[in-house]
CSV table of C-alpha atoms in Angstrom, one decimal:
chain,number,residue,atom,x,y,z
H,1,GLN,CA,0.1,0.1,0.1
H,2,LEU,CA,1.2,3.4,-1.1
H,3,GLU,CA,0.9,7.1,0.3
H,4,VAL,CA,-1.4,9.0,-1.2
H,5,PRO,CA,-2.7,12.7,-1.3
H,6,GLN,CA,-4.5,13.5,1.9
H,7,GLY,CA,-8.3,13.6,1.1
H,8,CYS,CA,-7.9,12.0,-2.0
H,9,GLY,CA,-10.5,9.6,-1.1
H,10,TYR,CA,-9.3,6.1,-2.1
H,11,GLU,CA,-6.5,3.6,-1.2
H,12,LEU,CA,-3.7,3.1,-3.4
H,13,TYR,CA,-2.0,-0.2,-3.8
H,14,ARG,CA,1.0,-1.0,-6.1
H,15,THR,CA,1.9,-4.8,-7.6
H,16,ARG,CA,5.5,-4.7,-9.2
H,17,GLU,CA,6.0,-7.5,-11.6
H,18,ILE,CA,9.6,-8.5,-12.3
H,19,HIS,CA,11.1,-11.1,-14.8
H,20,ALA,CA,14.5,-12.0,-15.2
H,21,THR,CA,16.6,-14.8,-16.5
H,22,SER,CA,20.1,-15.8,-17.4
H,23,ALA,CA,19.4,-14.3,-20.8
H,24,ASN,CA,18.4,-11.0,-19.9
H,25,ASP,CA,18.9,-8.4,-17.2
H,26,GLY,CA,15.1,-8.6,-16.1
H,27,GLY,CA,12.2,-6.7,-16.9
H,28,HIS,CA,9.6,-5.0,-14.6
H,29,ALA,CA,6.3,-3.0,-14.6
H,30,ASN,CA,4.1,-1.5,-12.0
H,31,TYR,CA,0.3,-1.8,-11.8
H,32,TYR,CA,-1.8,0.5,-9.6
H,33,LEU,CA,-4.9,-0.4,-7.7
H,34,LEU,CA,-7.3,2.4,-6.6
H,35,LYS,CA,-9.8,1.0,-4.1
H,36,GLY,CA,-12.8,3.4,-3.3
H,37,PRO,CA,-15.6,2.6,-0.9
H,38,SER,CA,-17.8,1.3,-3.6
H,39,ALA,CA,-15.8,0.6,-6.7
H,40,ASP,CA,-12.1,-0.3,-7.7
H,41,LEU,CA,-10.1,1.0,-10.5
H,42,LEU,CA,-7.1,-1.2,-11.9
H,43,ILE,CA,-4.5,0.7,-13.9
H,44,ASP,CA,-2.9,-1.9,-16.2
H,45,THR,CA,-2.9,-5.7,-16.1
H,46,GLY,CA,0.6,-7.3,-16.0
H,47,PHE,CA,3.0,-8.9,-18.8
H,48,GLY,CA,0.1,-11.7,-18.9
H,49,LEU,CA,2.9,-14.4,-17.9
H,50,GLN,CA,1.3,-14.7,-14.3
H,51,SER,CA,-2.3,-13.8,-13.5
H,52,LEU,CA,-2.6,-10.4,-11.8
H,53,HIS,CA,-6.3,-11.2,-11.3
H,54,HIS,CA,-5.5,-14.2,-9.3
H,55,HIS,CA,-2.8,-12.3,-7.1
H,56,LEU,CA,-5.1,-9.4,-6.2
H,57,ARG,CA,-7.9,-11.9,-5.3
H,58,GLN,CA,-5.6,-13.9,-3.3
H,59,LEU,CA,-4.8,-10.7,-1.3
H,60,GLY,CA,-8.4,-10.1,-1.0
H,61,LEU,CA,-7.8,-6.6,-2.9
H,62,ILE,CA,-10.6,-7.3,-5.7
H,63,GLY,CA,-13.7,-9.3,-6.1
H,64,LEU,CA,-16.0,-7.6,-3.3
H,65,GLN,CA,-17.1,-4.5,-5.4
H,66,LYS,CA,-17.3,-3.3,-9.0
H,67,LEU,CA,-13.8,-3.3,-10.9
H,68,VAL,CA,-13.0,-0.7,-13.6
H,69,VAL,CA,-9.8,-1.6,-15.6
H,70,LEU,CA,-7.9,1.0,-17.8
H,71,ALA,CA,-5.1,-0.2,-19.8
H,72,THR,CA,-2.8,2.8,-20.4
H,73,HIS,CA,-1.3,1.5,-24.0
H,74,GLU,CA,-0.9,-1.6,-26.2
H,75,HIS,CA,2.5,-2.9,-24.9
H,76,PHE,CA,2.4,-6.2,-23.3
H,77,ASP,CA,3.8,-5.3,-19.8
H,78,HIS,CA,0.6,-3.2,-19.4
H,79,ALA,CA,-2.2,-4.9,-21.6
H,80,GLY,CA,-0.6,-8.6,-21.6
H,81,GLY,CA,-3.0,-9.7,-18.7
H,82,LEU,CA,-6.0,-8.2,-20.0
H,83,ARG,CA,-7.7,-11.6,-20.7
H,84,ASP,CA,-8.1,-12.3,-16.8
H,85,PHE,CA,-10.0,-9.2,-16.5
H,86,GLU,CA,-13.0,-9.9,-18.6
H,87,GLY,CA,-15.5,-10.0,-16.2
H,88,ALA,CA,-14.7,-6.4,-15.4
H,89,ALA,CA,-17.5,-4.1,-15.2
H,90,ALA,CA,-15.6,-2.1,-17.9
H,91,ILE,CA,-12.4,-2.2,-19.6
H,92,VAL,CA,-11.0,1.2,-20.9
H,93,MET,CA,-8.4,1.6,-23.4
H,94,GLY,CA,-7.0,4.0,-26.2
H,95,ASP,CA,-9.0,3.6,-29.3
H,96,ALA,CA,-5.9,3.7,-31.6
H,97,ASP,CA,-3.9,1.0,-29.4
H,98,ALA,CA,-7.3,-1.4,-28.9
H,99,ASP,CA,-6.5,-3.2,-32.1
H,100,ALA,CA,-3.0,-4.1,-31.6
H,101,VAL,CA,-4.2,-5.7,-28.2
H,102,GLN,CA,-7.4,-7.6,-29.9
H,103,CYS,CA,-5.3,-9.0,-32.7
H,104,GLY,CA,-2.4,-10.0,-30.8
H,105,ASN,CA,0.1,-8.0,-32.8
H,106,LEU,CA,3.4,-9.0,-31.8
H,107,ILE,CA,5.2,-6.0,-33.2
H,108,ARG,CA,3.0,-3.1,-32.0
H,109,THR,CA,2.6,-4.9,-28.8
H,110,ALA,CA,6.2,-5.3,-28.1
H,111,ALA,CA,5.4,-8.8,-27.3
H,112,VAL,CA,8.4,-9.9,-29.4
H,113,GLU,CA,10.5,-8.9,-26.7
H,114,VAL,CA,9.0,-11.2,-23.9
H,115,ARG,CA,10.9,-14.3,-25.8
H,116,SER,CA,13.6,-13.6,-23.3
H,117,TYR,CA,11.0,-14.3,-20.4
H,118,ALA,CA,8.7,-17.1,-21.8
H,119,LEU,CA,8.9,-20.1,-23.8
H,120,THR,CA,5.7,-19.5,-25.6
H,121,PRO,CA,5.4,-15.7,-25.8
H,122,TRP,CA,2.2,-15.7,-27.9
H,123,ARG,CA,0.2,-17.9,-25.6
H,124,TYR,CA,-1.2,-15.0,-23.5
H,125,TRP,CA,-2.5,-13.1,-26.4
H,126,ASP,CA,-4.5,-16.0,-27.5
H,127,ALA,CA,-7.1,-14.7,-24.8
H,128,ALA,CA,-7.0,-11.3,-25.4
H,129,PRO,CA,-10.5,-9.8,-24.8
H,130,GLU,CA,-12.8,-8.6,-27.4
H,131,ALA,CA,-13.9,-5.7,-25.0
H,132,ASN,CA,-15.7,-2.7,-26.3
H,133,PHE,CA,-12.8,-0.4,-25.9
H,134,SER,CA,-13.2,3.2,-26.2
H,135,LYS,CA,-11.0,6.5,-26.0
H,136,ALA,CA,-14.0,8.7,-25.0
H,137,LEU,CA,-13.5,10.4,-21.4
H,138,LEU,CA,-14.3,8.2,-18.7
H,139,SER,CA,-16.0,9.7,-15.4
H,140,TYR,CA,-14.8,7.2,-12.7
H,141,LYS,CA,-16.3,8.4,-9.3
H,142,VAL,CA,-16.2,7.0,-6.0
H,143,GLN,CA,-17.6,8.1,-2.7
H,144,SER,CA,-14.8,9.6,-1.1
H,145,HIS,CA,-13.9,9.5,3.0
H,146,VAL,CA,-14.8,12.8,3.3
H,147,ASP,CA,-18.0,13.1,1.7
H,148,ARG,CA,-17.3,14.4,-1.9
H,149,ARG,CA,-17.0,13.1,-5.2
H,150,VAL,CA,-13.3,12.2,-7.3
H,151,SER,CA,-13.6,12.2,-10.8
H,152,PHE,CA,-10.9,10.6,-12.8
H,153,GLN,CA,-10.6,11.8,-16.3
H,154,VAL,CA,-9.2,9.7,-19.0
H,155,LEU,CA,-6.7,11.9,-20.8
H,156,GLU,CA,-5.3,11.0,-24.4
H,157,LEU,CA,-1.5,11.1,-24.3
H,158,PRO,CA,-0.2,9.9,-27.7
H,159,GLY,CA,3.5,9.7,-28.3
H,160,HIS,CA,4.6,6.6,-26.9
H,161,THR,CA,1.9,4.6,-28.6
H,162,PRO,CA,-0.7,6.1,-30.7
H,163,GLY,CA,-3.2,5.3,-28.2
H,164,SER,CA,-1.5,6.1,-25.0
H,165,VAL,CA,-3.9,7.4,-22.2
H,166,GLY,CA,-3.5,8.3,-18.7
H,167,LEU,CA,-5.7,9.2,-15.7
H,168,PHE,CA,-6.1,12.7,-13.8
H,169,ASN,CA,-8.0,14.0,-10.7
H,170,ALA,CA,-8.8,16.9,-12.2
H,171,ASN,CA,-11.1,18.0,-9.7
H,172,GLY,CA,-9.5,16.7,-6.6
H,173,THR,CA,-5.9,16.1,-5.3
H,174,LYS,CA,-4.6,16.6,-8.9
H,175,GLU,CA,-2.7,13.1,-9.2
H,176,ILE,CA,-2.0,11.8,-12.5
H,177,TYR,CA,-1.2,8.1,-13.7
H,178,THR,CA,0.4,8.2,-16.9
H,179,GLY,CA,1.5,4.8,-18.2
H,180,ASP,CA,4.9,5.0,-20.1
H,181,ALA,CA,4.0,8.5,-21.1
H,182,LEU,CA,5.8,10.2,-18.4
H,183,TYR,CA,8.1,8.6,-15.6
H,184,ASP,CA,11.5,9.1,-13.9
H,185,GLU,CA,13.6,7.6,-16.4
H,186,GLU,CA,14.3,8.2,-20.5
H,187,LEU,CA,11.3,8.4,-22.3
H,188,PHE,CA,10.9,5.6,-24.9
H,189,ASP,CA,10.1,7.4,-28.1
H,190,SER,CA,11.5,4.9,-30.5
H,191,CYS,CA,9.0,2.0,-30.4
H,192,PRO,CA,7.7,0.4,-33.8
H,193,ASP,CA,4.7,3.3,-33.8
H,194,SER,CA,6.0,5.9,-31.5
H,195,ASP,CA,5.6,9.5,-32.8
H,196,LYS,CA,7.8,12.0,-31.6
H,197,SER,CA,6.1,14.8,-32.7
H,198,ALA,CA,2.6,13.8,-31.1
H,199,TYR,CA,5.1,12.9,-27.7
H,200,ARG,CA,6.3,16.6,-27.7
H,201,VAL,CA,2.6,17.9,-27.8
H,202,THR,CA,1.7,15.5,-25.0
H,203,MET,CA,4.6,16.6,-22.9
H,204,GLU,CA,3.7,20.4,-23.4
H,205,PHE,CA,0.0,19.4,-22.5
H,206,LEU,CA,0.9,17.5,-19.3
H,207,ARG,CA,3.3,20.6,-18.2
H,208,SER,CA,0.0,22.7,-18.6
H,209,LEU,CA,-1.9,20.6,-15.9
H,210,ALA,CA,-1.6,22.9,-13.1
H,211,GLY,CA,-0.5,21.1,-9.5
H,212,MET,CA,-0.4,17.5,-11.0
H,213,ASN,CA,1.1,15.0,-9.1
H,214,PRO,CA,2.5,12.5,-11.4
H,215,CYS,CA,2.4,8.7,-10.2
H,216,PRO,CA,4.6,6.9,-13.0
H,217,LYS,CA,4.8,3.3,-13.9
H,218,ARG,CA,8.7,2.7,-13.5
H,219,ASP,CA,9.3,4.3,-10.0
H,220,THR,CA,11.6,2.4,-7.5
H,221,THR,CA,10.0,3.1,-4.2
H,222,GLN,CA,6.6,4.9,-3.9
H,223,SER,CA,4.4,6.9,-6.2
H,224,ILE,CA,5.9,10.4,-6.7
H,225,PHE,CA,4.1,13.5,-5.5
H,226,LEU,CA,5.6,16.4,-6.9
């Protein structure tokens, strides 16, 4: 469980998935679960090599109330576990990335890279959900502990991938969850369908968000609140 801004209205949990073999120096990714009093919101779903859904259920963190899942973009380390969440109340993903996941495109999802981690890297794409993905703004509302509403707005953040999206608590405590669009390491703008021009526009847009508290994917200790 991680620290969150006072009065944000939800609890925040992070799962860090790490894979390493003798053939590589390891891969890791972080996934965030926001638990409100009446609904939960999961940001990204894991590599798909192990079941994040099973892990969270074992811990008693999901399964008792409505679950909304947001996949920030098409890459396997964010969307690989979508197949395990077909029973979610809603799955939201950027329109321009959803087809790559639904079709199991090994290039666009960067799943070719997982050959270092699994003997059959394509196996988890076989069950990719045929969900009604949408890039339309999603108002995700939970009843806060201080008797007010918290609204997370889905932001379109193209550049890293065409359909990258994030979440912004625009009317509350201003935290933002950005997937790979923004984090505290070198940005990846050379993926097969990255667009540097779009990425620059996204960076300017993120700079314009007053008082935002980034919660990036690749942090090493806990969420960063600036």
